[in-house]
Tab-separated table of C-alpha atoms in Angstrom:
chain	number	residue	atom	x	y	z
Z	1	UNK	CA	-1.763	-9.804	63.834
Z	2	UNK	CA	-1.787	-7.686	60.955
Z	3	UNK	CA	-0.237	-10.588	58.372
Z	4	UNK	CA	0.729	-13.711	57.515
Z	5	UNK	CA	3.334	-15.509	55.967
Z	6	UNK	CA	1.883	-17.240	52.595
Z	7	UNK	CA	2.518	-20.421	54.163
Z	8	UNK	CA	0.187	-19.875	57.118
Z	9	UNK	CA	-2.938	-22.641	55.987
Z	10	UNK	CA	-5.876	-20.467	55.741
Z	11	UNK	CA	-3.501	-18.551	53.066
Z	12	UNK	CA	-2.542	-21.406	51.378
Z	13	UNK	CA	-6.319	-23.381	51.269
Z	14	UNK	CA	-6.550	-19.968	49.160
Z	15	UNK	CA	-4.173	-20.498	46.760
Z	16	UNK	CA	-5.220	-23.980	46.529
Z	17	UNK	CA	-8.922	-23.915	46.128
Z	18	UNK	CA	-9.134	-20.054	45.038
Z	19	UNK	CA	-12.907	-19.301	45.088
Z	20	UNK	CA	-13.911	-22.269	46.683
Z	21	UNK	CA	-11.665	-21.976	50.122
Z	22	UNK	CA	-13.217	-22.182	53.298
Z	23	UNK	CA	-10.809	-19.041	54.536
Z	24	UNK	CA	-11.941	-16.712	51.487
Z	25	UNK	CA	-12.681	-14.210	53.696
Z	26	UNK	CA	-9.636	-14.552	56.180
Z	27	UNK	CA	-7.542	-12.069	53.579
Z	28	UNK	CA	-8.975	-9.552	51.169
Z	29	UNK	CA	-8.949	-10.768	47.160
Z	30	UNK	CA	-8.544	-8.798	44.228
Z	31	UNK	CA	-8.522	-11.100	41.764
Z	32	UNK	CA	-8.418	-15.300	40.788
Z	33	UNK	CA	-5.859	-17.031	40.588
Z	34	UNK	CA	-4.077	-16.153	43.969
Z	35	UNK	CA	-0.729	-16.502	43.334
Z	36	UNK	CA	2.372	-15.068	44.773
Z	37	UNK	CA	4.228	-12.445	42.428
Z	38	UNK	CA	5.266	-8.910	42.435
Z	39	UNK	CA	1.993	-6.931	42.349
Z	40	UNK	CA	-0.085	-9.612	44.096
Z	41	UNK	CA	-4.190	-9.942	43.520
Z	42	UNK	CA	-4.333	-10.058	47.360
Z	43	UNK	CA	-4.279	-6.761	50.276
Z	44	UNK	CA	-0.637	-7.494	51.341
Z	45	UNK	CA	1.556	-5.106	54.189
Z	46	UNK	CA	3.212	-2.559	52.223
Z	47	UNK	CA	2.343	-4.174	48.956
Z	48	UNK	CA	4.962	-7.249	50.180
Z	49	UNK	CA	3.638	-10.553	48.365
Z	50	UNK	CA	5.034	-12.565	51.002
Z	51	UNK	CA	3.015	-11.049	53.856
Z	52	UNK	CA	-0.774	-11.029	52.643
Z	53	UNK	CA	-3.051	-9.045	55.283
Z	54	UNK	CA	-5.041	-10.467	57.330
Z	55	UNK	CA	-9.240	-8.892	57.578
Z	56	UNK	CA	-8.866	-8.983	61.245
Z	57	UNK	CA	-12.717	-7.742	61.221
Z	58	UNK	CA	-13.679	-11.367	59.879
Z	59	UNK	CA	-15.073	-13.054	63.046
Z	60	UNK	CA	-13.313	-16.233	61.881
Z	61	UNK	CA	-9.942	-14.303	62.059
Z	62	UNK	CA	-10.460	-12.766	65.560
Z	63	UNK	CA	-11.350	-15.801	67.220
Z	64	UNK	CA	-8.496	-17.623	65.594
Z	65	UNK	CA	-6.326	-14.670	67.286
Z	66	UNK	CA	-8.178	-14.797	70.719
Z	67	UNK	CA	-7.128	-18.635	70.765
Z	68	UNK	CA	-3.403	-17.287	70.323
Z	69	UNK	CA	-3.658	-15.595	73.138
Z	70	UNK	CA	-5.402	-18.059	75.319
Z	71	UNK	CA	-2.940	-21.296	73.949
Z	72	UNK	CA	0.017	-18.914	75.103
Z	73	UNK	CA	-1.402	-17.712	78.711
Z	74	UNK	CA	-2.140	-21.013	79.043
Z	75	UNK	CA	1.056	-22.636	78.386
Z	76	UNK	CA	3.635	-20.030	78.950
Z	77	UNK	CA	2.163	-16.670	81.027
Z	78	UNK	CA	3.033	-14.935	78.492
Z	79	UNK	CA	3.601	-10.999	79.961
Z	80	UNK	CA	2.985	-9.228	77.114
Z	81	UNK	CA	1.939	-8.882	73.565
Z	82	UNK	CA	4.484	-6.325	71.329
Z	83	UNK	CA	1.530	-5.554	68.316
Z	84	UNK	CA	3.568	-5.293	64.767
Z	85	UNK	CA	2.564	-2.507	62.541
Z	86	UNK	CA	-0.508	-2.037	65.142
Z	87	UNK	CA	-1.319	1.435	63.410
Z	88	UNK	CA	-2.301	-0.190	60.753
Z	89	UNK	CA	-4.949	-2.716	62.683
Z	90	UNK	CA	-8.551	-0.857	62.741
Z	91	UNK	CA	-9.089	0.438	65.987
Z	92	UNK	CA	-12.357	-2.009	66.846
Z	93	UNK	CA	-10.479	-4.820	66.687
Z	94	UNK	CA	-7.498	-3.537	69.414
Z	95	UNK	CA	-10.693	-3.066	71.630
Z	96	UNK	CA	-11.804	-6.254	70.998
Z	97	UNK	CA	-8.462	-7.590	71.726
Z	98	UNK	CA	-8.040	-5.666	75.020
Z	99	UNK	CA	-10.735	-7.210	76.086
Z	100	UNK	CA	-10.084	-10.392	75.960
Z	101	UNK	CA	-6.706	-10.237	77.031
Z	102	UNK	CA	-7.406	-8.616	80.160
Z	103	UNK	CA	-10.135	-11.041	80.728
Z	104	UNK	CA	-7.332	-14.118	80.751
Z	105	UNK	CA	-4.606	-12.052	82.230
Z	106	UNK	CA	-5.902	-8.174	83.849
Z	107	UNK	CA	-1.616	-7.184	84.169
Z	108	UNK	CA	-0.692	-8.427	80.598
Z	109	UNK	CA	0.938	-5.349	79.079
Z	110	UNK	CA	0.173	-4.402	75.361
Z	111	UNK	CA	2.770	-2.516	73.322
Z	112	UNK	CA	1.621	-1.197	69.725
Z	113	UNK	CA	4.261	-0.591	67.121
Z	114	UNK	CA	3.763	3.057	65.745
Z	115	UNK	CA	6.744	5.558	64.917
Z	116	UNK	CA	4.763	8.686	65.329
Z	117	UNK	CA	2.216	10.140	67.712
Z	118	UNK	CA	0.397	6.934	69.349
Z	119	UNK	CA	-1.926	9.079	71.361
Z	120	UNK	CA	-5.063	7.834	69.770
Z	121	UNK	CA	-4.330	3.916	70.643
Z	122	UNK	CA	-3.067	5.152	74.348
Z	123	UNK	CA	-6.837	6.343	76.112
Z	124	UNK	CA	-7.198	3.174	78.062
Z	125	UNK	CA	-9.185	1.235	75.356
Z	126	UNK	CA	-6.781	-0.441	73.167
Z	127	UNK	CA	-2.691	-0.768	74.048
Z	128	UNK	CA	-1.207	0.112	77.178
Z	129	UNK	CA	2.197	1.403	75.976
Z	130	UNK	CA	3.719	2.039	72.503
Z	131	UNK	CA	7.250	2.059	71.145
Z	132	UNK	CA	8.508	5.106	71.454
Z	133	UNK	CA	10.166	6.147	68.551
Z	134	UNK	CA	9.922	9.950	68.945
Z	135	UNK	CA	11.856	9.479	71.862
Z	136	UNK	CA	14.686	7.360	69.674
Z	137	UNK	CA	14.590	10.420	67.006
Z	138	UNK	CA	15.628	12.975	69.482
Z	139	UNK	CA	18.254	11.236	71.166
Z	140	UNK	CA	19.740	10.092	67.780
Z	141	UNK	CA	19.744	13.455	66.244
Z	142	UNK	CA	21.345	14.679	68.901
Z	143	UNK	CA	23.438	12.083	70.979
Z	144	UNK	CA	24.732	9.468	67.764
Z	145	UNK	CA	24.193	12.319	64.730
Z	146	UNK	CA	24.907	15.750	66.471
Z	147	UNK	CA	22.650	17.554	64.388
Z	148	UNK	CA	20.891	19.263	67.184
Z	149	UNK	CA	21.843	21.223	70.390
Z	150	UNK	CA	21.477	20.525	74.076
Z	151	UNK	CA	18.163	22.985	73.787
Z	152	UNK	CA	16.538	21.489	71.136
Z	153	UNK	CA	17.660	18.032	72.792
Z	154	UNK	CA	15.392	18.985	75.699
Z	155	UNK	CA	12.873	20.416	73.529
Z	156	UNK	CA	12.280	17.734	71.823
Z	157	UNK	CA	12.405	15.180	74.829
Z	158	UNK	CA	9.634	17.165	76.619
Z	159	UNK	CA	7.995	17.372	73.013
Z	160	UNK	CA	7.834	12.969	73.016
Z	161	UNK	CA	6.722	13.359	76.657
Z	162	UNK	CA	4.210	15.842	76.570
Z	163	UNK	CA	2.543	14.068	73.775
Z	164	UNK	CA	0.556	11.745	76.206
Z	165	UNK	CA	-0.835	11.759	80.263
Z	166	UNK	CA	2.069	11.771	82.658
Z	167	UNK	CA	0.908	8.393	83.320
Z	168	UNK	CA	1.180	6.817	79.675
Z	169	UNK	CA	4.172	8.307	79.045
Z	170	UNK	CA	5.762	6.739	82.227
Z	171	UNK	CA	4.726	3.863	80.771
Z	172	UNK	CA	6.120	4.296	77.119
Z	173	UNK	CA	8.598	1.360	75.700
Z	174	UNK	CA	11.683	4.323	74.915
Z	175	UNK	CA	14.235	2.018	73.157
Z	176	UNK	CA	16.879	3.717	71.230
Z	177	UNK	CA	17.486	0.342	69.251
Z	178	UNK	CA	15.038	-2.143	67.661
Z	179	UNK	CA	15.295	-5.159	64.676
Z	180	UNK	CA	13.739	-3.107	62.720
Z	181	UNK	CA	16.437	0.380	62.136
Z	182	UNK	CA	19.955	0.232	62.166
Z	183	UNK	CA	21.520	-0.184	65.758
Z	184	UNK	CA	22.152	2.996	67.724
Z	185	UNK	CA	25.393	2.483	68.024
Z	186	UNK	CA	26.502	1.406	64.443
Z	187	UNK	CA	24.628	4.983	63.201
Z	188	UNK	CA	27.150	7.182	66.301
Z	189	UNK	CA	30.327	5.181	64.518
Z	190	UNK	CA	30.706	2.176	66.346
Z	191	UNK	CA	31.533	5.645	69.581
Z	192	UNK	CA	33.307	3.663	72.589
Z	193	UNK	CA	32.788	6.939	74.150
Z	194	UNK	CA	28.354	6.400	74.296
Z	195	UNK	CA	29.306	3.817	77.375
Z	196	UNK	CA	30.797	6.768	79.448
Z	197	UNK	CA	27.498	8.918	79.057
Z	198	UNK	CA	25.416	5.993	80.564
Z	199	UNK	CA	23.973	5.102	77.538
Z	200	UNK	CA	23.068	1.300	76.981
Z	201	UNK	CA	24.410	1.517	73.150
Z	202	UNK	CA	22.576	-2.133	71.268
């Protein structure tokens, strides 16, 4: 819930009806026409035209998300919500969303996507869990890259544990493969070996 694609509708009643569009305020504007191009007039993720921002804050926009949720509890139970880019989501509206959620479903599980320290999102107020890519640093530098040695291994396991309550980190998503950085096993050499060690190796 931090984008869209340009060809979500309240994005595209923009670009059709610029200042006039009913969803104006669903997206922050810098300038008229809206168009998609390199440099866009519009508050995109990581300056990517074809994912314009969503102003989550708009009231419009976060009851158009709470109906996600309920239209999916409804009609599949969903488990879980994984949160892309979640970091970069202000932190009233993950409150906002925790509510609610818990209100349809009190055991749905929240995951935010953040690749550093995620203790700020993890006090029982926002997500439940985070992806724990700390975790995924230390046992690629040392397991798939060899860079580092059985101490600093450990070190820097209890480093990714100690960073949270015993209780959150128990709790932490530790993948050492994801869609979004090369797979574990293509970065240790395509190793037949990581299968002996007990490693699941995606």
């Amino acid at each position: 819930f931090n984008h869209t694609s340009t060809d979500f509708a309240a994005f595209k009643e923009i670009v059709q009806k610029n200042e006039q569009a009913k969803t104006l305020n669903w997206y922050t504007i810098k300038s008229f026409p809206v168009v998609r191009k390199q440099n866009p007039p519009y508050e995109a993720w990581a300056g990517f035209e074809s994912m314009p921002k969503l102003n989550v804050m708009n009231p419009e926009v976060r009851d158009y998300v709470f109906s996600v949720l309920d239209f999916w509890n409804q009609d599949a139970e969903v488990a879980g919500w994984r949160l892309d880019v979640a970091n970069e989501v202000p932190e009233p509206f993950w409150r906002e969303f925790r509510t609610h959620l818990k209100t349809i479903n009190p055991e749905a599980w929240i995951i935010g996507e953040n690749w550093t320290d995620s203790s700020q999102w993890l006090k029982g107020d926002q997500w439940d869990s985070a992806m724990n890519y700390p975790f995924r640093g230390a046992v690629l530098d040392h397991i798939a890259l060899g860079k580092t040695t059985a101490t600093a291994f450990s070190d820097a396991l209890m480093s990714s544990y100690l960073m949270y309550s015993p209780q959150v980190s128990a709790n932490m998503l530790n993948s050492i493969s994801t869609h979004d950085v090369p797979r574990f096993k293509t970065l240790a050499g395509n190793d037949s070996m990581l299968g002996n060690m007990g490693l699941v190796a995606l």
